[in-house]
Each structure stands twice: as structure tokens, then as C-alpha cells.
Amino acid sequence: MKKSEALILAIESSCDDTSVAVLKGFEVLSNVIFSQDIHSYYGGVVPEMASRAHIESIVPTIKASLKTSNIKLNQVEAIAVTQGPGLLGSLLVGHSIAKSLSLALSIPMINVHHIEGHMLSCFLTEKNIQQNSSLDFPYLCLTVSGGHTQIVIVHNWDKFEIIGQTLDDAVGEAFDKAARLLSLGYPGGPLIDKNAKTGNPNRFIFSKTKTNGLNFSYSGIKTNILQLMQKEKKNNPKTLSSELNDWCASIQKSLVEPLVLNIEQAIKQTGIRQLAIAGGVSANSHLRHLIQKLGIKQNIQIYLPPLSYTMDNAAMIGAVGQFSLLNGVSDSICSSADARLISDKWVVKESNTI
Ligand code: KG4
Ligand code: ZN
């Protein structure tokens, strides 16, 4: 891989985390994340509140990131920013300030697709921290977040081939819906993960949804979980609280296992022997354990992101910014944030078109 030493300031504001990072090349000098807790009270992200909170936190987060990295604003050589997809009001806050900085400092601005950031986060390095693996193109990436569930061949920084994807809900969405049924807070994924640790994953069995090829389906699981809960409540009205950990472990198992089965199939089909996981759900301890086991069983190289890179963060946006700069790609400040951004760098394998 070519080397870049450029100093980039990166901004991510696509949902409910305000994050600003400073990178020198692919080395992360700072990665400040301000998480908005207010949404847990409402059981989900309230878009209007998210954009207002971004407006309040964006300048302090930029200042904190520069201070932590010991870099002055006038040393920054380029701005990378999430253009989409995400909540429009949230995206506009980060995108507008990126345009202002680019104009004021006369430096290039680079628009980044949020999910490409997740998929390229395996290239980030930190001083004095040993990377658990270093990948090179091409590698497989299992991208699992609140809005995406995909198996992708990352051919290069600008070529992503989707070989499997969800036909309906994303796995993170399924975690959040299941947590709501259990009256846990938001986001539900980490809470199910936490409670599952001491639960019996085989206590409740849910029916499996069949899909073609390497695709996934998660929309039926909510109804399935709800029906089993109603049935079990007839025997034990307090089952949801008295057996909470068993519910969490069983739900977690049923959501994570299809991911691992399909990724194992993808390794066989493609012959690619490097695998990264990315996105919010890649923080899941059961998924990480199974992927690690798969790596040993298949003798393939695995990249498990540090937890700070599994959640939404600006460092990953900076990684895409570095690849763009290295390849002479930057964007006009007349461009705009796009809530439904579709990347021209993605191709869907024909047999997997939905
Ligand atoms: O990538 P992300 O932070 O935001 C999006 O781009 O969507 O992913 C958020 C999702 C949420 O659905 C959240 O419940 C899930 O990631 N998540 C987890 C865990 N941590 C976050 N799901 C399962 N186990 C976790 N430990
Ligand atoms: Zn994300």
C-alpha cells in the first residue's frame, strides 16, 4: 500500500455521535467521540434532537480533537467528512462545517460514504498500539450496523463488491427491536450482549428464516420472538425478567449465527483468506468470539476492530480521506450532504440483486 503522511481533520455526524479525528497518514492522533445520551430516554434516535445536539457539540469536539492531537488548525492539509447515508439534519451539521473549514483554510474537502469508512477502518493505526492484524486488498468484510448487513469483497479502496446482504432489516435493527420487547434501553445491542453473558443460549429456540445465496433476513425474527414470549408468559408470567439473561443469550445466538454461517460460505466461495468485521454490531462479544474461532478453524487472517472503531467514529472517515488524497480525489464545496447517498464505488454481484 502507498504511504500518505498528510494531516487530515475528519468529521462524522451521520446519526447520534459527534466525532472528530486528526490523522497523520493512517495513524490516528486523536479520535474524539461525543455520544448523545438523550435518545435512550425515547427508546430510539430522535432526528430533530440529534441535529440540535450536533450543533452544540461540533465546535467543542473539533477543539478537543485538535488539542488531543497537539495540532493547530492551520497545520491541517485536508478535511474529510461523512456525506451520507444517515439523518439529513445530522449530516448537514458536519458537512456545513467541513465546507466552511475547507473554504477558510483553502484546503481540499473530501466527501466520504459512512459505510466505506467502516469497511476501511482496518487500515487505521495508533502509536504504541500493536494492531491485531494488518490486511491488504482484497479482503472480505462483514459490515454489520444499525442500517446495513452485508458481505463485501473489498477489492480496493474504491471498489466494493456486495456478495450478500439483508433482504429486509439490518441485524443491528433486529438487536434494537428485540431489546425493546425485553424493555431494555436504547441502543439495545450492547444491553443484550451484556445480559447474554450469563444466560443459556439454548433455552429458547427461534425458527430460522431461509434466504438464497449469502443473503440474510431479519424481519421475521421480531414476530417470532414476540410469539415465543407470549407462549412462555402463559407458563411463567415473569419470564421476561426472571429469565432475562436466557432470553438475551438465545436472541443473540439466533441473530449472530447466520452471519457466521454465511461468512464461512463466502470464504469457501471466494477463496479470499483475509476477513474484517466492521460496524456497530462488530462490537458484539459473541460475534467476535465466533469469528475468532472461524479464523483459527479456517487458518485465515482476521481483523477485529478495537471497540472505539466499531462505533461511529471520525477516524474511519479520515482513513477514506487518506486513500482519496493519495489518489488525487477531492470534492467541490458546492456538494451537499445526502441522506440516501449511493456510492458509485459499489457493485452488487448479479445473482445477489434484490
Ligand atoms: O455502526 P453503528 O454505530 O451505527 C450505524 O451506522 O448504524 O451501529 C449501531 C448498531 C445499533 O443497532 C446497536 O444496537 C448495535 O450497533 N450494537 C451492537 C453492539 N454494540 C452496538 N449490537 C450487538 N452487540 C453489541 N455489543
Ligand atoms: Zn455506522
Short mmCIF file of C-alpha atoms and ligand atoms in Angstrom, two decimals:
data_model
loop_
_atom_site.label_atom_id
_atom_site.label_comp_id
_atom_site.label_asym_id
_atom_site.label_seq_id
_atom_site.Cartn_x
_atom_site.Cartn_y
_atom_site.Cartn_z
CA MET A 1 0.00 0.00 0.00
CA LYS A 2 1.21 3.53 -0.83
CA LYS A 3 2.03 5.75 2.13
CA SER A 4 0.47 9.12 2.92
CA GLU A 5 1.65 11.40 5.69
CA ALA A 6 -0.92 14.17 5.17
CA LEU A 7 -2.59 15.71 8.23
CA ILE A 8 -6.33 15.26 7.89
CA LEU A 9 -9.14 16.53 10.10
CA ALA A 10 -12.11 14.16 9.81
CA ILE A 11 -15.72 14.79 10.83
CA GLU A 12 -18.55 12.26 11.38
CA SER A 13 -22.10 13.32 12.31
CA SER A 14 -24.37 10.90 10.43
CA CYS A 15 -26.51 9.79 13.39
CA ASP A 16 -26.24 10.42 17.13
CA ASP A 17 -22.47 10.58 17.68
CA THR A 18 -20.47 13.74 17.01
CA SER A 19 -16.92 12.70 16.26
CA VAL A 20 -13.78 14.50 15.10
CA ALA A 21 -10.41 12.87 14.44
CA VAL A 22 -6.96 14.02 13.40
CA LEU A 23 -4.86 11.62 11.35
CA LYS A 24 -1.29 11.76 10.10
CA GLY A 25 -1.39 9.32 7.24
CA PHE A 26 -3.31 6.36 8.65
CA GLU A 27 -2.07 6.98 12.17
CA VAL A 28 -4.81 8.26 14.46
CA LEU A 29 -3.54 11.20 16.54
CA SER A 30 -6.95 11.78 18.14
CA ASN A 31 -10.46 10.37 17.75
CA VAL A 32 -12.90 12.25 19.97
CA ILE A 33 -16.44 10.86 20.14
CA PHE A 34 -19.27 12.75 21.82
CA SER A 35 -22.22 10.34 22.23
CA GLN A 36 -25.68 11.80 22.69
CA ASP A 37 -27.30 10.01 25.64
CA ILE A 38 -30.63 11.84 25.38
CA HIS A 39 -32.06 9.31 22.86
CA SER A 40 -32.02 6.38 25.30
CA TYR A 41 -34.87 8.12 27.15
CA TYR A 42 -37.03 7.91 23.99
CA GLY A 43 -36.02 4.35 23.02
CA GLY A 44 -34.51 5.44 19.68
CA VAL A 45 -32.80 8.34 17.90
CA VAL A 46 -34.99 11.46 17.64
CA PRO A 47 -33.67 13.15 14.45
CA GLU A 48 -34.53 16.74 15.41
CA MET A 49 -32.83 16.35 18.80
CA ALA A 50 -29.81 14.72 17.20
CA SER A 51 -29.17 17.61 14.82
CA ARG A 52 -29.61 20.18 17.60
CA ALA A 53 -27.12 18.29 19.78
CA HIS A 54 -24.62 18.13 16.88
CA ILE A 55 -24.86 21.93 16.51
CA GLU A 56 -23.96 22.33 20.18
CA SER A 57 -21.16 19.77 20.24
CA ILE A 58 -19.42 20.10 16.86
CA VAL A 59 -17.14 23.09 17.64
CA PRO A 60 -16.10 21.81 21.13
CA THR A 61 -15.42 18.38 19.59
CA ILE A 62 -13.21 19.91 16.87
CA LYS A 63 -11.32 21.89 19.53
CA ALA A 64 -10.90 18.80 21.75
CA SER A 65 -9.62 16.71 18.85
CA LEU A 66 -7.04 19.34 17.81
CA LYS A 67 -5.91 19.75 21.42
CA THR A 68 -5.53 15.99 22.00
CA SER A 69 -3.50 15.59 18.81
CA ASN A 70 -1.42 18.70 19.54
CA ILE A 71 -2.12 20.00 16.05
CA LYS A 72 -3.07 23.58 15.11
CA LEU A 73 -5.93 24.18 12.71
CA ASN A 74 -3.59 25.90 10.21
CA GLN A 75 -1.45 22.72 10.00
CA VAL A 76 -4.38 20.65 8.69
CA GLU A 77 -3.96 19.76 5.00
CA ALA A 78 -7.42 18.39 4.14
CA ILE A 79 -10.90 17.88 5.62
CA ALA A 80 -12.70 14.53 5.29
CA VAL A 81 -16.41 14.45 6.13
CA THR A 82 -19.29 11.98 6.08
CA GLN A 83 -21.56 12.96 3.18
CA GLY A 84 -24.13 10.18 3.84
CA PRO A 85 -26.04 7.98 4.30
CA GLY A 86 -27.63 9.00 7.62
CA LEU A 87 -30.04 11.52 9.11
CA LEU A 88 -30.08 14.62 6.90
CA GLY A 89 -30.23 17.16 9.76
CA SER A 90 -27.29 15.46 11.48
CA LEU A 91 -25.22 15.12 8.31
CA LEU A 92 -25.75 18.78 7.41
CA VAL A 93 -24.10 19.96 10.63
CA GLY A 94 -20.83 18.11 9.95
CA HIS A 95 -20.93 18.76 6.22
CA SER A 96 -21.54 22.51 6.55
CA ILE A 97 -18.67 22.98 8.99
CA ALA A 98 -16.39 20.90 6.75
CA LYS A 99 -17.21 23.17 3.81
CA SER A 100 -16.57 26.29 5.94
CA LEU A 101 -13.18 24.96 7.10
CA SER A 102 -12.19 23.97 3.58
CA LEU A 103 -13.04 27.45 2.31
CA ALA A 104 -11.46 29.33 5.21
CA LEU A 105 -8.22 27.30 5.18
CA SER A 106 -8.05 26.88 1.36
CA ILE A 107 -7.59 23.12 1.68
CA PRO A 108 -9.37 20.24 -0.11
CA MET A 109 -12.57 18.71 1.20
CA ILE A 110 -13.26 15.02 0.72
CA ASN A 111 -16.78 13.55 0.87
CA VAL A 112 -16.91 10.10 2.46
CA HIS A 113 -19.57 7.37 2.38
CA HIS A 114 -20.17 6.33 6.01
CA ILE A 115 -20.14 2.58 5.34
CA GLU A 116 -16.92 2.82 3.29
CA GLY A 117 -15.43 4.33 6.44
CA HIS A 118 -16.49 1.28 8.47
CA MET A 119 -15.08 -1.07 5.80
CA LEU A 120 -11.69 0.68 5.56
CA SER A 121 -11.22 1.21 9.32
CA CYS A 122 -8.89 -1.84 9.40
CA PHE A 123 -6.13 0.37 7.95
CA LEU A 124 -6.05 2.69 10.98
CA THR A 125 -3.01 2.53 13.25
CA GLU A 126 -2.19 4.04 16.62
CA LYS A 127 1.21 4.85 18.09
CA ASN A 128 2.43 2.26 20.62
CA ILE A 129 -0.56 0.01 19.94
CA GLN A 130 0.08 -3.27 18.22
CA GLN A 131 -2.53 -3.89 15.51
CA ASN A 132 -4.21 -7.28 15.90
CA SER A 133 -3.81 -7.88 12.18
CA SER A 134 -2.81 -5.99 9.05
CA LEU A 135 -4.88 -6.67 5.98
CA ASP A 136 -4.32 -5.80 2.36
CA PHE A 137 -6.66 -5.84 -0.64
CA PRO A 138 -8.62 -7.89 -1.47
CA TYR A 139 -10.32 -8.91 1.77
CA LEU A 140 -13.82 -9.90 2.84
CA CYS A 141 -15.71 -7.52 5.09
CA LEU A 142 -18.76 -8.39 7.16
CA THR A 143 -20.42 -5.00 7.67
CA VAL A 144 -22.99 -5.12 10.44
CA SER A 145 -24.62 -1.94 11.73
CA GLY A 146 -27.98 -0.38 12.52
CA GLY A 147 -28.73 0.08 8.82
CA HIS A 148 -26.50 -2.40 6.97
CA THR A 149 -25.84 -6.15 6.94
CA GLN A 150 -23.54 -7.04 4.07
CA ILE A 151 -20.76 -9.35 2.99
CA VAL A 152 -18.44 -7.41 0.72
CA ILE A 153 -15.31 -8.18 -1.25
CA VAL A 154 -13.17 -5.10 -0.71
CA HIS A 155 -11.16 -5.27 -3.95
CA ASN A 156 -9.60 -1.87 -3.38
CA TRP A 157 -10.27 1.40 -1.52
CA ASP A 158 -12.61 2.36 -4.38
CA LYS A 159 -14.13 -0.99 -5.37
CA PHE A 160 -16.58 -2.82 -3.13
CA GLU A 161 -18.46 -5.88 -4.41
CA ILE A 162 -21.53 -6.87 -2.37
CA ILE A 163 -21.89 -10.65 -2.45
CA GLY A 164 -24.51 -10.95 0.30
CA GLN A 165 -26.89 -8.57 2.05
CA THR A 166 -30.05 -8.40 4.10
CA LEU A 167 -33.28 -8.66 2.18
CA ASP A 168 -35.13 -6.62 4.83
CA ASP A 169 -33.99 -5.42 8.30
CA ALA A 170 -30.37 -4.94 9.38
CA VAL A 171 -29.02 -7.11 12.20
CA GLY A 172 -28.44 -4.05 14.45
CA GLU A 173 -32.08 -3.08 13.94
CA ALA A 174 -33.11 -6.62 14.98
CA PHE A 175 -30.99 -6.33 18.16
CA ASP A 176 -32.66 -2.99 18.94
CA LYS A 177 -36.19 -4.31 18.27
CA ALA A 178 -35.61 -7.40 20.44
CA ALA A 179 -34.25 -5.21 23.26
CA ARG A 180 -37.41 -3.11 23.08
CA LEU A 181 -39.55 -6.26 23.54
CA LEU A 182 -37.47 -7.01 26.65
CA SER A 183 -37.95 -3.42 27.89
CA LEU A 184 -34.21 -2.82 27.80
CA GLY A 185 -32.93 0.65 26.82
CA TYR A 186 -31.53 2.01 23.53
CA PRO A 187 -29.28 1.12 21.80
CA GLY A 188 -30.34 -2.45 22.52
CA GLY A 189 -27.40 -4.38 21.05
CA PRO A 190 -24.88 -3.66 23.84
CA LEU A 191 -27.54 -4.39 26.52
CA ILE A 192 -28.48 -7.75 25.01
CA ASP A 193 -24.76 -8.53 24.74
CA LYS A 194 -24.18 -7.64 28.42
CA ASN A 195 -27.13 -9.65 29.78
CA ALA A 196 -26.39 -12.61 27.49
CA LYS A 197 -23.04 -13.28 29.19
CA THR A 198 -24.59 -15.37 31.98
CA GLY A 199 -27.57 -16.70 30.01
CA ASN A 200 -28.29 -20.06 28.39
CA PRO A 201 -28.25 -19.59 24.59
CA ASN A 202 -30.19 -22.82 24.06
CA ARG A 203 -33.07 -22.02 26.46
CA PHE A 204 -35.30 -20.50 23.72
CA ILE A 205 -35.18 -21.67 20.12
CA PHE A 206 -36.43 -19.45 17.29
CA SER A 207 -37.28 -20.66 13.81
CA LYS A 208 -34.74 -19.86 11.09
CA THR A 209 -35.55 -17.78 8.00
CA LYS A 210 -34.31 -19.29 4.74
CA THR A 211 -32.66 -17.00 2.18
CA ASN A 212 -30.89 -17.54 -1.14
CA GLY A 213 -27.11 -17.45 -1.53
CA LEU A 214 -25.22 -15.35 1.01
CA ASN A 215 -28.20 -13.12 1.82
CA PHE A 216 -29.84 -12.54 5.22
CA SER A 217 -33.33 -11.88 6.52
CA TYR A 218 -34.09 -10.40 9.93
CA SER A 219 -37.62 -9.02 9.61
CA GLY A 220 -39.39 -12.22 10.72
CA ILE A 221 -37.38 -12.63 13.92
CA LYS A 222 -39.25 -9.90 15.80
CA THR A 223 -42.62 -11.62 15.28
CA ASN A 224 -41.00 -14.92 16.09
CA ILE A 225 -39.56 -13.62 19.36
CA LEU A 226 -42.84 -11.93 20.28
CA GLN A 227 -44.84 -15.14 19.67
CA LEU A 228 -42.48 -17.24 21.79
CA MET A 229 -42.58 -14.63 24.57
CA GLN A 230 -46.39 -14.72 24.61
CA LYS A 231 -46.35 -18.52 24.75
CA GLU A 232 -43.77 -18.64 27.55
CA LYS A 233 -45.64 -16.00 29.56
CA LYS A 234 -48.54 -18.47 29.88
CA ASN A 235 -46.25 -20.82 31.88
CA ASN A 236 -44.31 -18.11 33.68
CA PRO A 237 -45.81 -14.57 33.60
CA LYS A 238 -42.49 -13.15 34.85
CA THR A 239 -40.31 -14.98 32.29
CA LEU A 240 -39.04 -11.74 30.65
CA SER A 241 -37.48 -10.53 33.90
CA SER A 242 -36.75 -13.79 35.74
CA GLU A 243 -35.16 -15.38 32.64
CA LEU A 244 -33.88 -12.16 31.05
CA ASN A 245 -30.33 -13.46 30.60
CA ASP A 246 -31.55 -16.63 28.86
CA TRP A 247 -33.73 -14.55 26.51
CA CYS A 248 -30.75 -12.31 25.69
CA ALA A 249 -28.36 -15.21 25.11
CA SER A 250 -30.90 -17.08 22.94
CA ILE A 251 -31.77 -13.99 20.87
CA GLN A 252 -28.10 -13.09 20.44
CA LYS A 253 -27.31 -16.60 19.24
CA SER A 254 -30.13 -16.57 16.68
CA LEU A 255 -29.07 -13.16 15.30
CA VAL A 256 -25.33 -13.82 15.15
CA GLU A 257 -25.21 -17.40 13.84
CA PRO A 258 -26.50 -16.64 10.31
CA LEU A 259 -23.72 -14.03 9.96
CA VAL A 260 -21.02 -16.56 10.77
CA LEU A 261 -22.56 -19.32 8.60
CA ASN A 262 -22.71 -17.03 5.56
CA ILE A 263 -19.24 -15.61 6.05
CA GLU A 264 -17.84 -19.15 6.25
CA GLN A 265 -19.61 -19.88 2.97
CA ALA A 266 -18.22 -16.66 1.45
CA ILE A 267 -14.66 -17.70 2.37
CA LYS A 268 -15.21 -21.05 0.63
CA GLN A 269 -16.80 -19.48 -2.46
CA THR A 270 -14.27 -16.68 -2.99
CA GLY A 271 -11.08 -18.31 -1.72
CA ILE A 272 -10.21 -14.98 -0.04
CA ARG A 273 -8.24 -15.66 3.14
CA GLN A 274 -8.49 -12.27 4.88
CA LEU A 275 -11.57 -11.15 6.79
CA ALA A 276 -12.54 -7.94 8.60
CA ILE A 277 -15.69 -7.20 10.55
CA ALA A 278 -16.98 -3.65 10.81
CA GLY A 279 -19.90 -1.52 12.07
CA GLY A 280 -21.66 -1.20 15.42
CA VAL A 281 -22.59 -4.89 15.75
CA SER A 282 -18.92 -5.89 15.29
CA ALA A 283 -18.60 -4.93 18.99
CA ASN A 284 -20.76 -7.95 19.87
CA SER A 285 -18.75 -10.30 22.08
CA HIS A 286 -20.41 -13.50 20.79
CA LEU A 287 -19.82 -12.49 17.15
CA ARG A 288 -16.18 -11.63 17.89
CA HIS A 289 -15.69 -14.98 19.65
CA LEU A 290 -17.19 -16.97 16.77
CA ILE A 291 -15.22 -15.02 14.13
CA GLN A 292 -12.01 -15.61 16.06
CA LYS A 293 -12.80 -19.34 16.21
CA LEU A 294 -13.56 -19.33 12.47
CA GLY A 295 -10.20 -17.70 11.78
CA ILE A 296 -8.39 -20.47 13.65
CA LYS A 297 -10.51 -23.23 12.06
CA GLN A 298 -10.04 -21.90 8.50
CA ASN A 299 -6.49 -20.65 9.15
CA ILE A 300 -7.30 -17.22 7.74
CA GLN A 301 -6.24 -13.73 8.77
CA ILE A 302 -8.87 -11.90 10.83
CA TYR A 303 -9.18 -8.21 11.69
CA LEU A 304 -11.33 -7.44 14.73
CA PRO A 305 -11.57 -3.66 15.15
CA PRO A 306 -10.80 -2.12 18.56
CA LEU A 307 -14.12 -1.20 20.21
CA SER A 308 -13.56 2.54 19.60
CA TYR A 309 -13.62 1.82 15.84
CA THR A 310 -16.74 -0.38 15.92
CA MET A 311 -19.00 2.51 16.94
CA ASP A 312 -19.45 5.50 14.66
CA ASN A 313 -16.21 7.48 14.70
CA ALA A 314 -14.38 10.06 12.62
CA ALA A 315 -11.06 8.18 12.42
CA MET A 316 -12.58 5.76 9.89
CA ILE A 317 -13.78 8.73 7.81
CA GLY A 318 -10.19 10.01 7.88
CA ALA A 319 -8.93 6.65 6.56
CA VAL A 320 -11.08 7.03 3.44
CA GLY A 321 -9.89 10.65 3.20
CA GLN A 322 -6.26 9.46 3.10
CA PHE A 323 -6.96 6.97 0.31
CA SER A 324 -8.74 9.72 -1.66
CA LEU A 325 -5.87 12.19 -1.19
CA LEU A 326 -3.31 9.58 -2.24
CA ASN A 327 -5.29 9.12 -5.42
CA GLY A 328 -5.81 12.82 -6.10
CA VAL A 329 -9.53 12.74 -5.36
CA SER A 330 -11.26 15.66 -3.62
CA ASP A 331 -14.70 17.27 -3.83
CA SER A 332 -16.32 20.61 -4.51
CA ILE A 333 -17.62 22.69 -1.64
CA CYS A 334 -20.77 23.06 -3.74
CA SER A 335 -21.54 19.39 -2.98
CA SER A 336 -24.19 18.60 -0.39
CA ALA A 337 -24.94 16.04 2.32
CA ASP A 338 -27.12 13.17 1.07
CA ALA A 339 -29.24 11.09 3.49
CA ARG A 340 -29.57 8.28 0.93
CA LEU A 341 -26.12 8.51 -0.60
CA ILE A 342 -25.42 5.75 -3.10
CA SER A 343 -21.76 5.17 -3.83
CA ASP A 344 -20.52 4.67 -7.39
CA LYS A 345 -17.74 2.54 -5.90
CA TRP A 346 -20.14 -0.32 -5.04
CA VAL A 347 -21.19 -3.16 -7.31
CA VAL A 348 -23.70 -5.86 -6.41
CA LYS A 349 -22.94 -9.38 -7.61
CA GLU A 350 -25.67 -10.08 -10.18
CA SER A 351 -27.04 -13.24 -8.58
CA ASN A 352 -27.50 -11.26 -5.35
CA THR A 353 -29.51 -8.37 -6.80
CA ILE A 354 -32.63 -7.82 -4.71
O1 KG4 B 1 -22.44 1.45 13.10
P1 KG4 B 1 -23.38 1.94 14.16
O2 KG4 B 1 -22.79 2.59 15.39
O3 KG4 B 1 -24.41 2.95 13.53
C1 KG4 B 1 -24.89 2.77 12.23
O4 KG4 B 1 -24.19 3.15 11.28
O5 KG4 B 1 -25.99 2.16 12.13
O6 KG4 B 1 -24.30 0.70 14.61
C2 KG4 B 1 -25.29 0.84 15.58
C3 KG4 B 1 -25.89 -0.53 15.88
C4 KG4 B 1 -27.10 -0.47 16.83
O7 KG4 B 1 -28.15 -1.20 16.25
C5 KG4 B 1 -26.58 -1.12 18.10
O8 KG4 B 1 -27.58 -1.78 18.85
C6 KG4 B 1 -25.57 -2.11 17.54
O9 KG4 B 1 -24.93 -1.39 16.50
N1 KG4 B 1 -24.58 -2.54 18.54
C7 KG4 B 1 -24.49 -3.82 18.99
C8 KG4 B 1 -23.45 -3.83 19.98
N2 KG4 B 1 -22.95 -2.56 20.07
C9 KG4 B 1 -23.65 -1.79 19.18
N3 KG4 B 1 -25.19 -4.92 18.67
C10 KG4 B 1 -24.87 -6.06 19.32
N4 KG4 B 1 -23.91 -6.15 20.28
C11 KG4 B 1 -23.17 -5.07 20.62
N5 KG4 B 1 -22.24 -5.18 21.57
ZN ZN B 2 -22.06 3.27 11.43
#
